[in-house]
XYZ file of C-alpha atoms in Angstrom:
116
model
C -44.675 31.813 -19.018
C -43.678 28.856 -21.203
C -40.389 28.780 -23.066
C -39.540 26.298 -25.814
C -36.061 25.324 -26.973
C -35.639 23.194 -30.099
C -32.617 21.120 -31.018
C -31.601 18.261 -33.278
C -31.749 19.853 -36.704
C -28.986 19.454 -39.232
C -27.939 18.106 -42.607
C -28.797 14.530 -43.585
C -28.784 12.468 -46.746
C -32.022 11.409 -48.397
C -33.272 8.256 -46.723
C -31.629 9.151 -43.436
C -33.126 9.855 -40.035
C -33.208 12.742 -37.610
C -34.724 13.337 -34.186
C -35.836 16.801 -33.151
C -36.327 17.762 -29.508
C -38.431 20.506 -27.958
C -37.868 21.192 -24.263
C -40.516 23.202 -22.422
C -39.958 25.170 -19.231
C -42.027 27.495 -17.087
C -45.756 26.925 -16.549
C -45.814 23.588 -18.320
C -48.932 22.385 -16.483
C -51.009 24.757 -18.623
C -49.993 23.063 -21.878
C -52.798 21.105 -23.550
C -51.016 20.128 -26.748
C -47.612 20.369 -28.364
C -46.416 19.776 -31.869
C -44.340 20.758 -34.846
C -44.823 22.980 -37.867
C -42.408 23.504 -40.721
C -41.820 26.221 -43.278
C -39.795 26.022 -46.466
C -38.682 29.139 -48.386
C -41.544 30.573 -50.410
C -44.099 28.245 -48.836
C -46.718 28.582 -46.144
C -46.021 27.209 -42.692
C -47.671 23.796 -42.392
C -48.518 21.385 -39.612
C -46.342 18.289 -39.257
C -47.578 16.528 -36.116
C -49.317 17.164 -32.801
C -49.636 15.382 -29.475
C -52.155 16.211 -26.748
C -51.660 16.164 -23.003
C -53.457 12.809 -23.019
C -51.064 11.335 -25.563
C -53.236 11.385 -28.684
C -51.263 12.029 -31.866
C -52.065 13.394 -35.295
C -49.941 13.618 -38.441
C -50.055 15.498 -41.694
C -50.498 13.291 -44.761
C -47.068 13.964 -46.331
C -45.245 12.585 -43.268
C -47.705 10.255 -41.565
C -45.833 7.049 -42.468
C -42.353 8.416 -41.771
C -42.672 10.521 -38.623
C -43.394 9.747 -34.977
C -44.130 12.340 -32.320
C -43.664 11.412 -28.665
C -43.304 13.043 -25.271
C -41.323 12.563 -22.082
C -43.355 14.104 -19.274
C -40.525 13.804 -16.754
C -38.325 15.976 -18.974
C -41.130 18.194 -20.329
C -39.835 17.385 -23.782
C -41.493 16.465 -27.079
C -39.639 14.598 -29.807
C -40.116 14.298 -33.526
C -38.492 11.188 -34.981
C -38.182 11.498 -38.752
C -37.202 8.540 -40.925
C -36.806 8.026 -44.669
C -36.227 11.735 -45.096
C -36.759 13.325 -48.496
C -35.445 16.571 -49.976
C -39.022 17.867 -49.774
C -38.706 17.713 -45.973
C -36.134 20.513 -46.030
C -37.509 23.370 -43.936
C -37.251 25.224 -40.671
C -39.100 23.200 -38.062
C -40.906 25.074 -35.286
C -42.145 23.636 -32.026
C -45.329 25.007 -30.457
C -47.247 24.634 -27.228
C -51.017 25.136 -27.186
C -53.339 26.084 -24.360
C -57.062 26.181 -23.665
C -57.572 29.944 -24.027
C -54.213 31.505 -24.956
C -52.360 32.016 -28.196
C -49.690 29.363 -28.691
C -46.051 29.642 -27.717
C -43.476 29.121 -30.466
C -39.860 28.058 -30.395
C -37.130 29.723 -32.423
C -36.968 26.974 -35.038
C -34.332 24.490 -36.122
C -33.127 23.974 -39.687
C -33.493 20.567 -41.326
C -31.765 20.084 -44.669
C -32.068 16.848 -46.659
C -29.679 16.418 -49.566
C -30.379 14.254 -52.614
């Protein structure tokens, strides 16, 4: 019922910035929270940031001082602004939408590569 489309990934130099977008369509009124996970080769998928329907945000420790998650309700879109990027941030970034009683919806992922 909800579809997610990510965009904005790419190749950046260390210290650079990137903004990821996640556009939701379908039954968006059922979404209670949205956010981003990332997964690097050989590593477990990990939480990056979340934002609730009320606007509360939460960040993982490795990125909490460099990342900002925001939402545009008119566009049904969530953004992840990443600054001061490090090679350790290289991963596939996945958007998700969470609900009260359902399993989450996942996007297809967008590759972020940070060169040193």
